[in-house]
mmCIF file of C-alpha atoms in Angstrom:
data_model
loop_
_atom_site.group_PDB
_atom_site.id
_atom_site.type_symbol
_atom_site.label_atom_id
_atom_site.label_comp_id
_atom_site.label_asym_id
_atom_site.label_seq_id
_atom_site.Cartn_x
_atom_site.Cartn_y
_atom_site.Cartn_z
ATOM 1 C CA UNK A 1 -33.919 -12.765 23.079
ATOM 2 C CA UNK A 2 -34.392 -13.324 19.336
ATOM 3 C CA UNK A 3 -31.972 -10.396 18.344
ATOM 4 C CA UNK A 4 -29.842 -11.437 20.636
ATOM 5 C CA UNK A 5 -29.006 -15.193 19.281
ATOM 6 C CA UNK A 6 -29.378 -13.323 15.813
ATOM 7 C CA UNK A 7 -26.710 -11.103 16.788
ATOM 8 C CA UNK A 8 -24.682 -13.983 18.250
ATOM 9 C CA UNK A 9 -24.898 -15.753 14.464
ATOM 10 C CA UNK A 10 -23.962 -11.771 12.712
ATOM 11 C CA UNK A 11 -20.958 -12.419 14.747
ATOM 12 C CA UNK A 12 -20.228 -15.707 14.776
ATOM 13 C CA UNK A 13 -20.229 -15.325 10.695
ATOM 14 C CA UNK A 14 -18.125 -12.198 10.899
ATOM 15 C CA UNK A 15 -15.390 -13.848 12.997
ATOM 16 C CA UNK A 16 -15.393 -16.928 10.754
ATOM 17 C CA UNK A 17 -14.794 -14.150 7.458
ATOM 18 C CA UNK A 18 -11.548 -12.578 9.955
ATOM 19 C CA UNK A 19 -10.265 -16.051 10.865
ATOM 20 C CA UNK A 20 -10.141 -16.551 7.237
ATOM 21 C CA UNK A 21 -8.777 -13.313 6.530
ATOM 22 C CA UNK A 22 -6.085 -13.633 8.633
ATOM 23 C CA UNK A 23 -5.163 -17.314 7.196
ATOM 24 C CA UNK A 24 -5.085 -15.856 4.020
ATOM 25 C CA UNK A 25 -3.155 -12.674 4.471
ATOM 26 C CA UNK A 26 -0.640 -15.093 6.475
ATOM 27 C CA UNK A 27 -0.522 -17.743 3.427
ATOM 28 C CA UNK A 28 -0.030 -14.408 0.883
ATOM 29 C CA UNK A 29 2.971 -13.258 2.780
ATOM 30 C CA UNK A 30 4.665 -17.214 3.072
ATOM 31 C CA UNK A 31 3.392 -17.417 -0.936
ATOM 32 C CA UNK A 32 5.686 -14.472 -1.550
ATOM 33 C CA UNK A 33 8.715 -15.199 0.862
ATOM 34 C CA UNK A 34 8.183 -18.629 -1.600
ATOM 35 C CA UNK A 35 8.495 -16.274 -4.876
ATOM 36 C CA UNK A 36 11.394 -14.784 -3.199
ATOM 37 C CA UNK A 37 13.140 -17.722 -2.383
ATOM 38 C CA UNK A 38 12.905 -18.992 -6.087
ATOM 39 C CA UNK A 39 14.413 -15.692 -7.006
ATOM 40 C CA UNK A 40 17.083 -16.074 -5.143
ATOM 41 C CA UNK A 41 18.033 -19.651 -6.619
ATOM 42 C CA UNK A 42 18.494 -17.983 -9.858
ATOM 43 C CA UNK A 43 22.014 -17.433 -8.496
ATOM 44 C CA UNK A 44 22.402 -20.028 -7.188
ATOM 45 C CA UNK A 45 22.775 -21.391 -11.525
ATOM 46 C CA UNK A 46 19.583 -23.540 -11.029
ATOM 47 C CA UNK A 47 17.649 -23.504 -14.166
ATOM 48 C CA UNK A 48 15.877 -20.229 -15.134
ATOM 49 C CA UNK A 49 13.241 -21.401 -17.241
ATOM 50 C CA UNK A 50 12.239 -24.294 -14.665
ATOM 51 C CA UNK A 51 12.216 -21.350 -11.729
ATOM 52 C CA UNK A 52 10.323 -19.146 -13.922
ATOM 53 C CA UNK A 53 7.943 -21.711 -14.645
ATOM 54 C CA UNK A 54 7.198 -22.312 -10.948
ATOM 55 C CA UNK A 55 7.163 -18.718 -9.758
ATOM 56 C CA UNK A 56 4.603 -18.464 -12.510
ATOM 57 C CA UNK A 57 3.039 -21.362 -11.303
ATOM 58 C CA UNK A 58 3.044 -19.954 -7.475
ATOM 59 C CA UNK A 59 1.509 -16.775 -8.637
ATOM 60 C CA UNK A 60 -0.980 -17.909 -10.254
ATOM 61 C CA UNK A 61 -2.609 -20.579 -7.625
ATOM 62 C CA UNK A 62 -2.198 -17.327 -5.527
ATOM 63 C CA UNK A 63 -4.191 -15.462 -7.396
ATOM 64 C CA UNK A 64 -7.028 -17.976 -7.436
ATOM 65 C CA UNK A 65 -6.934 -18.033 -3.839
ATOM 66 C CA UNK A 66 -7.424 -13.962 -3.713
ATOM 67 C CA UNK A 67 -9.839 -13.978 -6.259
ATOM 68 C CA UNK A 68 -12.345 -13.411 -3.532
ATOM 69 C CA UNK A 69 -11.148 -10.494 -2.435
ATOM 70 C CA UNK A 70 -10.194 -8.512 -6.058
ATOM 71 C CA UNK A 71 -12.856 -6.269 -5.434
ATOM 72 C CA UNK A 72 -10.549 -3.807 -3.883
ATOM 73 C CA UNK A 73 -11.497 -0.323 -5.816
ATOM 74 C CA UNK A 74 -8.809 1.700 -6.853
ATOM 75 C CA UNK A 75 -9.636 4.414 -4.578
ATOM 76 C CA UNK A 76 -8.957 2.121 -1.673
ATOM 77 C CA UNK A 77 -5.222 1.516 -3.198
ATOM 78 C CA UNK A 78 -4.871 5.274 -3.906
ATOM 79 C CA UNK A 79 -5.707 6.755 -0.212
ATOM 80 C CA UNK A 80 -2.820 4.371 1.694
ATOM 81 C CA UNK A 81 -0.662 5.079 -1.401
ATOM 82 C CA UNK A 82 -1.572 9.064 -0.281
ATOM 83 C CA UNK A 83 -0.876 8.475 3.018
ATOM 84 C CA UNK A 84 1.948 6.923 2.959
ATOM 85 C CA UNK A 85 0.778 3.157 4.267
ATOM 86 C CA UNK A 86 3.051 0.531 2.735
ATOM 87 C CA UNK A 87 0.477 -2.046 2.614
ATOM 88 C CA UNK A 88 -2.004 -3.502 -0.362
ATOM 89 C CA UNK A 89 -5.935 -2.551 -0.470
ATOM 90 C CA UNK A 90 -6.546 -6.373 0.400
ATOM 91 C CA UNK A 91 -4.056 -6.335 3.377
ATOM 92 C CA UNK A 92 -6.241 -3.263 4.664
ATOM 93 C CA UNK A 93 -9.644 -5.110 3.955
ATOM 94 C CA UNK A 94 -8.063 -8.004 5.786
ATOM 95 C CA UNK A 95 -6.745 -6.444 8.645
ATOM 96 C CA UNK A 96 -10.182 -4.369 8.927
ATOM 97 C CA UNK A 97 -12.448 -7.298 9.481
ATOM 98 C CA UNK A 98 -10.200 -8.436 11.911
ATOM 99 C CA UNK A 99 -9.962 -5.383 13.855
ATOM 100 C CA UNK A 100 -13.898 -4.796 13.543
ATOM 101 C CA UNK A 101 -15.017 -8.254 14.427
ATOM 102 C CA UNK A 102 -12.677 -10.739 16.406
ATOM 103 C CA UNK A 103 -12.467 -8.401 19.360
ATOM 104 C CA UNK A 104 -16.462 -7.948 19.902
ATOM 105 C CA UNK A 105 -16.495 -11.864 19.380
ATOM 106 C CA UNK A 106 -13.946 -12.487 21.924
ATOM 107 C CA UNK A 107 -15.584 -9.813 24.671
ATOM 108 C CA UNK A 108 -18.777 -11.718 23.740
ATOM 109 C CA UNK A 109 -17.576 -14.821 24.173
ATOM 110 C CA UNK A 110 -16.153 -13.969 27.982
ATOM 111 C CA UNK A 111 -19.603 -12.712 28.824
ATOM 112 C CA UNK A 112 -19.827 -9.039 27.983
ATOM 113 C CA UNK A 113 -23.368 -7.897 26.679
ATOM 114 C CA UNK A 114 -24.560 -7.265 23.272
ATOM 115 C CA UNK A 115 -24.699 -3.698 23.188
ATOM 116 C CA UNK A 116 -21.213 -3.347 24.867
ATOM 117 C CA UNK A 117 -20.120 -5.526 22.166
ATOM 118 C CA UNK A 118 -22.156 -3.956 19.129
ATOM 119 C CA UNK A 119 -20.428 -0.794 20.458
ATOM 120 C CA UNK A 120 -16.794 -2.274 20.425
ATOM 121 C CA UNK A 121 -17.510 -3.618 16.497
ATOM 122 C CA UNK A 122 -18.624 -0.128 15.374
ATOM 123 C CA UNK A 123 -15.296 1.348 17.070
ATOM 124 C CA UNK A 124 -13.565 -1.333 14.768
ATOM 125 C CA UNK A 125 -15.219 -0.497 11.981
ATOM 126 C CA UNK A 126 -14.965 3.397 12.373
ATOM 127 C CA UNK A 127 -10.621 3.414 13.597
ATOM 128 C CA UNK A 128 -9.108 2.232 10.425
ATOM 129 C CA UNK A 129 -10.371 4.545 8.173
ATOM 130 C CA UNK A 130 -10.007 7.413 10.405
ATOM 131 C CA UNK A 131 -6.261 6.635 10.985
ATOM 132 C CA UNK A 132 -5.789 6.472 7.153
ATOM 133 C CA UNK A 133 -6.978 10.189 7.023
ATOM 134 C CA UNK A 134 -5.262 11.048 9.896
ATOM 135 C CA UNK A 135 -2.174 9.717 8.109
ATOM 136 C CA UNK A 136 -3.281 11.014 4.791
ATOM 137 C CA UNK A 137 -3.190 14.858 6.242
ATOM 138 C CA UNK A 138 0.050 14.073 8.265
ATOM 139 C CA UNK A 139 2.280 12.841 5.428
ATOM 140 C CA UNK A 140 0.300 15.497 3.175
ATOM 141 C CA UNK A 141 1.395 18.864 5.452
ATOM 142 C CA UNK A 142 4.686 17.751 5.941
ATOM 143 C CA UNK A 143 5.291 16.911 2.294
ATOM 144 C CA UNK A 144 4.099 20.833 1.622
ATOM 145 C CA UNK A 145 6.504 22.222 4.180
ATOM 146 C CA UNK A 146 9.291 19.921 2.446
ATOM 147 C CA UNK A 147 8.411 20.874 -1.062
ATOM 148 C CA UNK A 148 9.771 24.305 -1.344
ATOM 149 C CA UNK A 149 13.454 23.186 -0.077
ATOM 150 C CA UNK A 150 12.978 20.070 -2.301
ATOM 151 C CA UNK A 151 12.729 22.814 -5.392
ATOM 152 C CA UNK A 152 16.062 24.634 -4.405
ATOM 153 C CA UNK A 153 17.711 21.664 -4.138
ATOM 154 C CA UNK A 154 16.477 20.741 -7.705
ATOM 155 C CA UNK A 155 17.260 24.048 -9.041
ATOM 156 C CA UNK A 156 20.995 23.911 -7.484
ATOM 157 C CA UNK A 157 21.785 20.464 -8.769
ATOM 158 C CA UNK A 158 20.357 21.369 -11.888
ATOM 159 C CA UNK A 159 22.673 24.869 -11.854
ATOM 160 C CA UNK A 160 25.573 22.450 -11.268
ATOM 161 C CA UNK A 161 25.234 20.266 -14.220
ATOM 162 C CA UNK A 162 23.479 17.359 -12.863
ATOM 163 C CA UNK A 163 20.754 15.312 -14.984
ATOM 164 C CA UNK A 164 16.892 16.262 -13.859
ATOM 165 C CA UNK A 165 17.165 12.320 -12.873
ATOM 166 C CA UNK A 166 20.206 13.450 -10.425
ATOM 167 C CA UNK A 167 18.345 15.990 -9.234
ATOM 168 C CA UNK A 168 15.767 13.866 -8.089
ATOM 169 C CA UNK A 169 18.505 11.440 -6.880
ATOM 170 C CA UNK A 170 19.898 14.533 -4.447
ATOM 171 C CA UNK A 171 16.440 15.270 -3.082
ATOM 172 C CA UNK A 172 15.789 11.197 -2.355
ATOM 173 C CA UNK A 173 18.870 11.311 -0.404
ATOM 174 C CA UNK A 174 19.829 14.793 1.257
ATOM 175 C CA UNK A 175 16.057 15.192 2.515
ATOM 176 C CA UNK A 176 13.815 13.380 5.298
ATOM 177 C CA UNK A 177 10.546 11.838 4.664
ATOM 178 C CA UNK A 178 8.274 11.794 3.285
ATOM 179 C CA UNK A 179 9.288 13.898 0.145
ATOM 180 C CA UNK A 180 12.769 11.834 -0.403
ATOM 181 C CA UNK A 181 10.906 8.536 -0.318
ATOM 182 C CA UNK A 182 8.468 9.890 -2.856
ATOM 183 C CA UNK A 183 11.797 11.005 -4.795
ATOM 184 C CA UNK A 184 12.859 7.773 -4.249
ATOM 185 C CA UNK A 185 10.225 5.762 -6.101
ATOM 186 C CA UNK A 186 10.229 7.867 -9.074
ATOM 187 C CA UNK A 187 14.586 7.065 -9.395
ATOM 188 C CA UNK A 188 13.521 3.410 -8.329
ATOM 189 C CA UNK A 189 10.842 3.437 -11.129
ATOM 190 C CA UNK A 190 13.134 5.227 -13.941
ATOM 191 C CA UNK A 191 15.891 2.713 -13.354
ATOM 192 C CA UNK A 192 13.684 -0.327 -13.427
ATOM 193 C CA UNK A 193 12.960 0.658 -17.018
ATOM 194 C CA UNK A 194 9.954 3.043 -16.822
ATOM 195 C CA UNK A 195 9.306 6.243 -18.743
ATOM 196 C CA UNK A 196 10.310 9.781 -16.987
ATOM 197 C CA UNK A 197 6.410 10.981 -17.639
ATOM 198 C CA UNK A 198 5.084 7.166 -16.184
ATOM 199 C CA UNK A 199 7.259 7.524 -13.261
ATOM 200 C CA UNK A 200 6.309 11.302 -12.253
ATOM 201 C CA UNK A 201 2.573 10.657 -13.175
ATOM 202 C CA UNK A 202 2.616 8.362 -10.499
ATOM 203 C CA UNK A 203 3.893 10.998 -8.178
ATOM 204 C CA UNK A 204 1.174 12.974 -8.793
ATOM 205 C CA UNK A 205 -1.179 10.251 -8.483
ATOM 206 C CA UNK A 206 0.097 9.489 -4.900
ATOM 207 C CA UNK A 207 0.604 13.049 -3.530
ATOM 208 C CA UNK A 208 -2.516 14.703 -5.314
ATOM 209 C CA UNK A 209 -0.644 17.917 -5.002
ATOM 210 C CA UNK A 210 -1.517 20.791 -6.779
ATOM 211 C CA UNK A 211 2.070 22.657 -6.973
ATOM 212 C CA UNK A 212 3.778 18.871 -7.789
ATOM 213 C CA UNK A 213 1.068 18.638 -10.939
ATOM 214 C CA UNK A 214 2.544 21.662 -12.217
ATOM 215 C CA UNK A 215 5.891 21.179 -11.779
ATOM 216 C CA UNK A 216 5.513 17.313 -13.490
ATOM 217 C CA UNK A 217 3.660 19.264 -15.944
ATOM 218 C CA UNK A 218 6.276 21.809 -16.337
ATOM 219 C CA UNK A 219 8.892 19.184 -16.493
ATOM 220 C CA UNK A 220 7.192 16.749 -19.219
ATOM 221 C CA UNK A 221 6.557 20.024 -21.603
ATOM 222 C CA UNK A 222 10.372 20.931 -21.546
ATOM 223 C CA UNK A 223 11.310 17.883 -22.178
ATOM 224 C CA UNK A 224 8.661 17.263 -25.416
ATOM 225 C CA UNK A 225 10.098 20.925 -26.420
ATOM 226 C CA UNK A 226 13.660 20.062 -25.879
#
């Protein structure tokens, strides 16, 4: 009976730490459609020091509110960048206590035993990272299958008199996913100001692919050559 009622406060605590979770990943998403909205008034002629000051302002009370969850490791942020899942390490964390805890807390709560519940929290806590590698090897086959066309597209572009840039440019928009919308980022990051060899680093970083390291490589020596 003890290890029941102590199992009853485990998840008790653990559905108080979702609630929370949730609150907080819902106030992070209104804090930014805030950001956005002060953005936007920059067109609107309103003062751009005054909205820089308060989107400055906005980020930083946001940030004191996260500071409980910064310890996201930068593995964590690496694997859903790998597999392709367009959401922040905290947003996971978030969405995994949720999906490990309120359900065993609700089934508890309409009667269903402790073990049928302990069972249902270790399910919760087992799916999420399972569907990341699931995802992970998904995105990763079909970006090796894509890779080979991606290079003859390169090459012909490249034959043709196009930029490397344009190259990449052709293979974000002539291909599918996921290979263009890796293409995609580096074009995105390049024209937001960012170096060629920042820009395809980070393509290696997310696709951790062996024949994409040498080609960045390849790439970033013939341009330091000339």
């Amino acid at each position: 009976m003890t290890i029941k009622y102590l199992f009853y406060i485990l998840i008790a605590i653990c559905g108080a730490v979702a609630v929370y979770s949730l609150f907080s990943l819902l106030d992070s998403k209104n804090a930014n459609a805030s950001v956005k909205r002060r953005i936007k008034n920059i067109a609107r002629d309103v003062d751009v020091e005054d909205v820089r000051n308060n989107v400055l302002k906005e980020k930083k009370e946001q940030k004191r509110k996260d500071s409980g969850l910064k310890f996201v490791s930068e593995r964590l942020e690496a694997e859903l960048a790998t597999a392709g899942i367009k959401i922040s390490g905290e947003e996971f964390l978030r969405i995994w206590v949720i999906v490990a805890f309120v359900p065993a807390l609700l089934l508890l709560a309409f009667g269903l035993s402790v073990i049928s519940a302990l069972g249902i929290m270790l399910i919760g806590i087992i799916v999420p990272p399972l569907l990341v590698s699931n995802a992970k090897k998904k995105k990763n086959s079909v970006f090796d299958k894509q890779l080979g066309d991606a290079l003859m597209v390169m090459s012909n572009s490249l034959r043709a008199g196009y930029t490397f840039q344009q190259s990449m440019d052709s293979i974000a928009k002539d291909m599918q996913p996921p290979i263009s919308d890796e293409f995609r980022l580096v074009v995105r990051e390049i024209d937001m100001g960012a170096s060629l060899e920042t820009a395809l680093n980070h393509l290696v970083e997310r696709t951790r692919n062996d024949d994409v390291k040498i080609l960045v490589s390849a790439v970033l020596i013939s341009a330091t050559v000339g």
